[in-house]
Amino acid sequence: TITSFLPLLLLLQEADLVTASSPKEAHLLLPVVNGIEIYSMKIDSKVTSRFARNVITSRAVNRGNMHKEVFFDVELPKTAFITNFSMTIDGVTYPGNIKEKEAAKQEYEKAVSKGQTAGLVKASGRKTEKFTVSVNIAAASKVTFELTYEELLKRQFGKYEMFIKVKPKQLVKDFEIDVSIFEPQGITELEAEGTFITNDLQNVIKKTFSDKKGHISFKPTLDQQRTCANCSQSLLDGDFTVKYDVKRTTPDNLQIVNGYFVHFFAPTNLPQLPKNIIFVIDISGSMSGREIEQTREALLKILDDIRDDDFLNFILFGSDVHTWKEKLIRATPENLDEARKFVRGIDTEGMTNLYGGIMKGIEMLNAAHEENVVPKRSASIIIMLTDGQPNVGISDTQDIRAHVKKATEGKYPLYNLGFGYGVDYGFLEKMALENKGLARRIYPDSDSALQLQGFYDEVSNPMLMDVELHYPENEISGLTKNSFKHFYDGSEIVVAGRFVDINQNRLTVDVKGEGANDALSFTTQQDAEQTAKAFQEQEYIFGDYIERLWAYLTIEQLLEKRTAATGEEKENLTAEVLDLSLKYKFVTPLTSMVVTKPEDYDNQAGIADKMTEGIDIFSFLPSQFDGDPHFIISVPQKEDAICFNINEKPGDVLSLINDPVTGITVNGELIGDKRANSDTKTQNTYFGKLGIANKHLNLKVTVTSEKITIQNGNEKTAFTWLDSVTLQQEGLTLIINREKNLVLSMGGGASFVIVLHQVWKKHPLQQDFLGLYTLKSHKLSEQTHGLLGQFFHPIDFTILEIHPGSDPKKPDATMIIKNKELTVTRGWQKDYRKDPKHGVDIPCWFVHNNGAGLIDGVHTDYIVSSLF
């Protein structure tokens, strides 16, 4: 008999809602645990009017003769909201409850010292985040995990798409994907495919659709799952994709159910609006190499798709701002040929004058409209691509946002593309949202050019501008966004709301917009009886789906507004999101889920926290050291970090980065505190001197807390921290921000930020010291090594067995990394890049004993004879 219970806290913080670039995924990871058989896995998806409710059920049994730990891992779309999770152990169900985040956190902290199992949610891909939970079950016991999440399917390129990424990692006796779709407008096409589907598996996909209903089933047998006749490995590894579209006899569709309505607007057969597009491209030194090559490749392909009635221009910003033409010009064949020559010649130089580049683009568009250079009926768009952070001209991001918002006056959507992990993505996102656009991260990979081109394709075909959907003000409350700058071909506008009078069953809507030739205006009427009639033949509809769709869309848009809000406005938006999240049981950034489980099964603790991209400092800092010395290693694909200390004596020099291909080396000399003749084992040490060199360029830069010395061949130049300097010479860019930090790059490779930590001169112990942060570490070669350099290559780890440590606020865990098991502690390290005085606390897993087991070899292997 189970007599006591402990809470399992799933602290789920919703990731960014506007950065998703393509169809959403649910990713199934079914780990093999010794002695554990996962005998059933089912994904049941029901889609009604684009709104999907997905239930993932996994069943496992402990075939061993002792307690075993069973894992349940699922990757979810970043835009989905978890609505329920439960575990059933030997017939007893333990459900989840949604709570306000702080209340749930307090409950967690109260219980963590007693020991409990925890769920983890982490971003794990371009479009997904991973949900993980585990439980220990007795021999011969069974456990069932059930997770429910909901999302609104977006329409892109003329189709609604749903991805289910399948990766069971073992053969599953009863594996099934079942997708049922009901669309009152009728279904015109339905497709299903998988990247792992062989010719033999093709016939296993069963697809049917007729009028309003569609159904997909995929249920391979054990033999069909095998990679070969007698193999135990599974073929099921990849994306399973469902695509469909609906009939459109009218430009829109209006549905009313139980006092709520949803309005879908997607007109067809409209002439395309001419577009005026300005590409604002970062050409700073950090874009050199593959980034600028992929940018050129993408722009050349985009130029092939530009129509001859479009207008365009290119603005390049490094330290200075350059334009292709003085004003927007028409995309005639001759001008496009000239544009291609210009694009092929784009190369990198200097630092990042982002403010100058974006303001030049806005000024050019303003002038084009004022001087009637472009057609009156045309759509104007600015697309900016950057891989860094502003450091020339106005570099304060709040100032830049204020200037940009004032300059655009809401006339043009601004789309910000952040290339890689070195960008201040939160800044790009806020600035885009404030100017009717959106931000998108471009991942540094072999398909980066395709990602750039894919985004352009989404916005390349504007059909309408200034679209307004008007609803009777005295009849409707809680209206979602109903004003849209542009409507793009193949997309869909969705508006939802609720009636003031819940018994009202009729609605009239007026829609207006500006087309290529004339204004669009029409009126739509609908009553609840028409919707009910359409649903009579529907068996599996969840009756409150329009209300939940309205709540989903409202929360999504309020969170978007909250991103750029401040002060009282942000407080009001926060309160509204929290109220809706609790009412409709959605896990969002403001709510958490608590699952109650029996004490008998619990022996570990942890905290589940979903990283929000806009505040994840390691999006900007691939790796760093700063302090005692503390080393912090970002693992972007985990949205997490690993940290460790190196304890050596003052005067020792450590090899931090050594790249034999680019010729770049970084070494650091330790200094101690002011205690004379103290025991070096107890003395705090810091980096007091850094040596950065590029042997190919014969360049050496020495940095201390007093001065910066540059040696170029036999020539030496020296500066102090009291100087404000911007220096550019062949192969070297150096910016000194007086008494704060310096930014250094050599040969278009990685960049380094060195932070000066100044302490009170009469402090009895501490001395001034330095901190190093690397940017664009992917610019270095695969042969890079050193205490930091070895972590510039992809690294992965798994955290298991989270349990209370010696400090109740810092749990211990087992880390699996490099095929080793390490005992680690959840802790915090200071990041001083933006606040040199106080720093910002960054959570990380701390590896003890000078990084033993994490770093290659032992830490003393990295002691070198001198700075150079």
PDB file of N, CA, C and O in Angstrom, residues 362-404:
ATOM      1  N   ILE A 362      15.970  51.909 -44.241  1.00  0.00           N
ATOM      2  CA  ILE A 362      14.693  52.582 -43.978  1.00  0.00           C
ATOM      3  C   ILE A 362      14.643  53.917 -44.719  1.00  0.00           C
ATOM      4  O   ILE A 362      13.626  54.264 -45.336  1.00  0.00           O
ATOM      5  N   GLU A 363      15.730  54.683 -44.654  1.00  0.00           N
ATOM      6  CA  GLU A 363      15.775  55.978 -45.350  1.00  0.00           C
ATOM      7  C   GLU A 363      15.574  55.799 -46.854  1.00  0.00           C
ATOM      8  O   GLU A 363      14.884  56.589 -47.503  1.00  0.00           O
ATOM      9  N   MET A 364      16.146  54.746 -47.418  1.00  0.00           N
ATOM     10  CA  MET A 364      16.023  54.508 -48.853  1.00  0.00           C
ATOM     11  C   MET A 364      14.576  54.180 -49.235  1.00  0.00           C
ATOM     12  O   MET A 364      14.067  54.659 -50.253  1.00  0.00           O
ATOM     13  N   LEU A 365      13.910  53.362 -48.413  1.00  0.00           N
ATOM     14  CA  LEU A 365      12.505  53.041 -48.685  1.00  0.00           C
ATOM     15  C   LEU A 365      11.619  54.272 -48.536  1.00  0.00           C
ATOM     16  O   LEU A 365      10.720  54.514 -49.357  1.00  0.00           O
ATOM     17  N   ASN A 366      11.874  55.060 -47.492  1.00  0.00           N
ATOM     18  CA  ASN A 366      11.088  56.288 -47.302  1.00  0.00           C
ATOM     19  C   ASN A 366      11.224  57.201 -48.517  1.00  0.00           C
ATOM     20  O   ASN A 366      10.231  57.737 -49.029  1.00  0.00           O
ATOM     21  N   ALA A 367      12.455  57.379 -48.991  1.00  0.00           N
ATOM     22  CA  ALA A 367      12.690  58.255 -50.145  1.00  0.00           C
ATOM     23  C   ALA A 367      12.019  57.702 -51.403  1.00  0.00           C
ATOM     24  O   ALA A 367      11.452  58.456 -52.205  1.00  0.00           O
ATOM     25  N   ALA A 368      12.052  56.375 -51.580  1.00  0.00           N
ATOM     26  CA  ALA A 368      11.452  55.772 -52.773  1.00  0.00           C
ATOM     27  C   ALA A 368       9.954  56.030 -52.826  1.00  0.00           C
ATOM     28  O   ALA A 368       9.393  56.278 -53.903  1.00  0.00           O
ATOM     29  N   HIS A 369       9.278  55.993 -51.678  1.00  0.00           N
ATOM     30  CA  HIS A 369       7.840  56.252 -51.650  1.00  0.00           C
ATOM     31  C   HIS A 369       7.543  57.749 -51.798  1.00  0.00           C
ATOM     32  O   HIS A 369       6.607  58.137 -52.515  1.00  0.00           O
ATOM     33  N   GLU A 370       8.327  58.576 -51.120  1.00  0.00           N
ATOM     34  CA  GLU A 370       8.090  60.021 -51.189  1.00  0.00           C
ATOM     35  C   GLU A 370       8.316  60.555 -52.599  1.00  0.00           C
ATOM     36  O   GLU A 370       7.609  61.466 -53.058  1.00  0.00           O
ATOM     37  N   GLU A 371       9.295  59.996 -53.298  1.00  0.00           N
ATOM     38  CA  GLU A 371       9.623  60.468 -54.644  1.00  0.00           C
ATOM     39  C   GLU A 371       8.911  59.684 -55.742  1.00  0.00           C
ATOM     40  O   GLU A 371       9.191  59.856 -56.922  1.00  0.00           O
ATOM     41  N   ASN A 372       7.999  58.779 -55.325  1.00  0.00           N
ATOM     42  CA  ASN A 372       7.232  57.966 -56.281  1.00  0.00           C
ATOM     43  C   ASN A 372       8.127  57.140 -57.201  1.00  0.00           C
ATOM     44  O   ASN A 372       7.804  56.922 -58.373  1.00  0.00           O
ATOM     45  N   VAL A 373       9.246  56.685 -56.663  1.00  0.00           N
ATOM     46  CA  VAL A 373      10.138  55.811 -57.441  1.00  0.00           C
ATOM     47  C   VAL A 373       9.501  54.438 -57.614  1.00  0.00           C
ATOM     48  O   VAL A 373       9.660  53.781 -58.649  1.00  0.00           O
ATOM     49  N   VAL A 374       8.737  53.982 -56.597  1.00  0.00           N
ATOM     50  CA  VAL A 374       8.109  52.667 -56.626  1.00  0.00           C
ATOM     51  C   VAL A 374       6.605  52.838 -56.809  1.00  0.00           C
ATOM     52  O   VAL A 374       6.041  53.895 -56.491  1.00  0.00           O
ATOM     53  N   PRO A 375       5.907  51.815 -57.321  1.00  0.00           N
ATOM     54  CA  PRO A 375       4.453  51.924 -57.515  1.00  0.00           C
ATOM     55  C   PRO A 375       3.728  52.146 -56.188  1.00  0.00           C
ATOM     56  O   PRO A 375       4.158  51.644 -55.141  1.00  0.00           O
ATOM     57  N   LYS A 376       2.627  52.865 -56.242  1.00  0.00           N
ATOM     58  CA  LYS A 376       1.833  53.110 -55.041  1.00  0.00           C
ATOM     59  C   LYS A 376       1.303  51.805 -54.490  1.00  0.00           C
ATOM     60  O   LYS A 376       1.313  51.575 -53.281  1.00  0.00           O
ATOM     61  N   ARG A 377       0.817  50.940 -55.367  1.00  0.00           N
ATOM     62  CA  ARG A 377       0.325  49.639 -54.941  1.00  0.00           C
ATOM     63  C   ARG A 377       1.472  48.622 -55.010  1.00  0.00           C
ATOM     64  O   ARG A 377       1.615  47.879 -55.987  1.00  0.00           O
ATOM     65  N   SER A 378       2.309  48.639 -54.015  1.00  0.00           N
ATOM     66  CA  SER A 378       3.432  47.705 -53.937  1.00  0.00           C
ATOM     67  C   SER A 378       3.767  47.463 -52.476  1.00  0.00           C
ATOM     68  O   SER A 378       3.485  48.293 -51.620  1.00  0.00           O
ATOM     69  N   ALA A 379       4.341  46.299 -52.191  1.00  0.00           N
ATOM     70  CA  ALA A 379       4.662  45.893 -50.819  1.00  0.00           C
ATOM     71  C   ALA A 379       6.147  46.096 -50.565  1.00  0.00           C
ATOM     72  O   ALA A 379       6.989  45.579 -51.306  1.00  0.00           O
ATOM     73  N   SER A 380       6.475  46.852 -49.524  1.00  0.00           N
ATOM     74  CA  SER A 380       7.871  47.144 -49.185  1.00  0.00           C
ATOM     75  C   SER A 380       8.317  46.270 -48.021  1.00  0.00           C
ATOM     76  O   SER A 380       7.601  46.125 -47.024  1.00  0.00           O
ATOM     77  N   ILE A 381       9.515  45.701 -48.138  1.00  0.00           N
ATOM     78  CA  ILE A 381      10.036  44.743 -47.161  1.00  0.00           C
ATOM     79  C   ILE A 381      11.514  45.018 -46.937  1.00  0.00           C
ATOM     80  O   ILE A 381      12.252  45.302 -47.884  1.00  0.00           O
ATOM     81  N   ILE A 382      11.943  44.928 -45.677  1.00  0.00           N
ATOM     82  CA  ILE A 382      13.372  44.975 -45.355  1.00  0.00           C
ATOM     83  C   ILE A 382      13.760  43.632 -44.748  1.00  0.00           C
ATOM     84  O   ILE A 382      13.123  43.168 -43.792  1.00  0.00           O
ATOM     85  N   ILE A 383      14.790  43.001 -45.307  1.00  0.00           N
ATOM     86  CA  ILE A 383      15.334  41.760 -44.749  1.00  0.00           C
ATOM     87  C   ILE A 383      16.770  42.025 -44.337  1.00  0.00           C
ATOM     88  O   ILE A 383      17.613  42.363 -45.172  1.00  0.00           O
ATOM     89  N   MET A 384      17.038  41.886 -43.035  1.00  0.00           N
ATOM     90  CA  MET A 384      18.400  42.115 -42.534  1.00  0.00           C
ATOM     91  C   MET A 384      18.999  40.796 -42.067  1.00  0.00           C
ATOM     92  O   MET A 384      18.355  40.012 -41.368  1.00  0.00           O
ATOM     93  N   LEU A 385      20.240  40.554 -42.437  1.00  0.00           N
ATOM     94  CA  LEU A 385      20.982  39.366 -42.027  1.00  0.00           C
ATOM     95  C   LEU A 385      22.235  39.800 -41.285  1.00  0.00           C
ATOM     96  O   LEU A 385      23.025  40.594 -41.789  1.00  0.00           O
ATOM     97  N   THR A 386      22.412  39.284 -40.071  1.00  0.00           N
ATOM     98  CA  THR A 386      23.613  39.601 -39.295  1.00  0.00           C
ATOM     99  C   THR A 386      24.035  38.379 -38.500  1.00  0.00           C
ATOM    100  O   THR A 386      23.200  37.543 -38.131  1.00  0.00           O
ATOM    101  N   ASP A 387      25.334  38.270 -38.223  1.00  0.00           N
ATOM    102  CA  ASP A 387      25.811  37.147 -37.410  1.00  0.00           C
ATOM    103  C   ASP A 387      26.476  37.630 -36.121  1.00  0.00           C
ATOM    104  O   ASP A 387      27.051  36.838 -35.388  1.00  0.00           O
ATOM    105  N   GLY A 388      26.405  38.935 -35.863  1.00  0.00           N
ATOM    106  CA  GLY A 388      27.093  39.450 -34.683  1.00  0.00           C
ATOM    107  C   GLY A 388      26.258  40.436 -33.912  1.00  0.00           C
ATOM    108  O   GLY A 388      25.031  40.440 -33.985  1.00  0.00           O
ATOM    109  N   GLN A 389      26.925  41.297 -33.181  1.00  0.00           N
ATOM    110  CA  GLN A 389      26.262  42.297 -32.371  1.00  0.00           C
ATOM    111  C   GLN A 389      26.829  43.668 -32.725  1.00  0.00           C
ATOM    112  O   GLN A 389      27.993  43.794 -33.077  1.00  0.00           O
ATOM    113  N   PRO A 390      25.991  44.708 -32.653  1.00  0.00           N
ATOM    114  CA  PRO A 390      26.460  46.041 -33.053  1.00  0.00           C
ATOM    115  C   PRO A 390      27.619  46.508 -32.187  1.00  0.00           C
ATOM    116  O   PRO A 390      27.555  46.445 -30.956  1.00  0.00           O
ATOM    117  N   ASN A 391      28.689  46.992 -32.829  1.00  0.00           N
ATOM    118  CA  ASN A 391      29.832  47.485 -32.066  1.00  0.00           C
ATOM    119  C   ASN A 391      30.494  48.702 -32.723  1.00  0.00           C
ATOM    120  O   ASN A 391      31.568  49.122 -32.303  1.00  0.00           O
ATOM    121  N   VAL A 392      29.851  49.270 -33.756  1.00  0.00           N
ATOM    122  CA  VAL A 392      30.314  50.506 -34.385  1.00  0.00           C
ATOM    123  C   VAL A 392      29.115  51.429 -34.520  1.00  0.00           C
ATOM    124  O   VAL A 392      28.007  50.978 -34.783  1.00  0.00           O
ATOM    125  N   GLY A 393      29.341  52.741 -34.367  1.00  0.00           N
ATOM    126  CA  GLY A 393      28.219  53.677 -34.401  1.00  0.00           C
ATOM    127  C   GLY A 393      27.390  53.527 -33.132  1.00  0.00           C
ATOM    128  O   GLY A 393      27.927  53.297 -32.048  1.00  0.00           O
ATOM    129  N   ILE A 394      26.083  53.635 -33.238  1.00  0.00           N
ATOM    130  CA  ILE A 394      25.224  53.398 -32.071  1.00  0.00           C
ATOM    131  C   ILE A 394      25.191  51.896 -31.820  1.00  0.00           C
ATOM    132  O   ILE A 394      24.765  51.120 -32.670  1.00  0.00           O
ATOM    133  N   SER A 395      25.650  51.484 -30.648  1.00  0.00           N
ATOM    134  CA  SER A 395      25.708  50.057 -30.340  1.00  0.00           C
ATOM    135  C   SER A 395      24.751  49.654 -29.230  1.00  0.00           C
ATOM    136  O   SER A 395      24.548  48.462 -28.998  1.00  0.00           O
ATOM    137  N   ASP A 396      24.151  50.632 -28.547  1.00  0.00           N
ATOM    138  CA  ASP A 396      23.163  50.308 -27.518  1.00  0.00           C
ATOM    139  C   ASP A 396      21.888  49.816 -28.198  1.00  0.00           C
ATOM    140  O   ASP A 396      21.267  50.532 -28.989  1.00  0.00           O
ATOM    141  N   THR A 397      21.496  48.590 -27.899  1.00  0.00           N
ATOM    142  CA  THR A 397      20.391  47.973 -28.634  1.00  0.00           C
ATOM    143  C   THR A 397      19.058  48.673 -28.375  1.00  0.00           C
ATOM    144  O   THR A 397      18.208  48.743 -29.270  1.00  0.00           O
ATOM    145  N   GLN A 398      18.843  49.210 -27.187  1.00  0.00           N
ATOM    146  CA  GLN A 398      17.597  49.931 -26.923  1.00  0.00           C
ATOM    147  C   GLN A 398      17.522  51.207 -27.749  1.00  0.00           C
ATOM    148  O   GLN A 398      16.451  51.562 -28.268  1.00  0.00           O
ATOM    149  N   ASP A 399      18.654  51.888 -27.883  1.00  0.00           N
ATOM    150  CA  ASP A 399      18.685  53.098 -28.720  1.00  0.00           C
ATOM    151  C   ASP A 399      18.400  52.749 -30.179  1.00  0.00           C
ATOM    152  O   ASP A 399      17.659  53.460 -30.867  1.00  0.00           O
ATOM    153  N   ILE A 400      19.003  51.664 -30.659  1.00  0.00           N
ATOM    154  CA  ILE A 400      18.779  51.259 -32.049  1.00  0.00           C
ATOM    155  C   ILE A 400      17.301  50.961 -32.272  1.00  0.00           C
ATOM    156  O   ILE A 400      16.698  51.407 -33.251  1.00  0.00           O
ATOM    157  N   ARG A 401      16.690  50.199 -31.359  1.00  0.00           N
ATOM    158  CA  ARG A 401      15.266  49.865 -31.495  1.00  0.00           C
ATOM    159  C   ARG A 401      14.406  51.125 -31.563  1.00  0.00           C
ATOM    160  O   ARG A 401      13.480  51.222 -32.373  1.00  0.00           O
ATOM    161  N   ALA A 402      14.712  52.093 -30.692  1.00  0.00           N
ATOM    162  CA  ALA A 402      13.910  53.325 -30.648  1.00  0.00           C
ATOM    163  C   ALA A 402      14.026  54.091 -31.964  1.00  0.00           C
ATOM    164  O   ALA A 402      13.022  54.567 -32.516  1.00  0.00           O
ATOM    165  N   HIS A 403      15.242  54.205 -32.496  1.00  0.00           N
ATOM    166  CA  HIS A 403      15.451  54.921 -33.756  1.00  0.00           C
ATOM    167  C   HIS A 403      14.752  54.215 -34.918  1.00  0.00           C
ATOM    168  O   HIS A 403      14.137  54.865 -35.773  1.00  0.00           O
ATOM    169  N   VAL A 404      14.860  52.894 -34.961  1.00  0.00           N
ATOM    170  CA  VAL A 404      14.268  52.130 -36.064  1.00  0.00           C
ATOM    171  C   VAL A 404      12.746  52.239 -36.034  1.00  0.00           C
ATOM    172  O   VAL A 404      12.102  52.458 -37.071  1.00  0.00           O
TER     173      VAL A 404
END
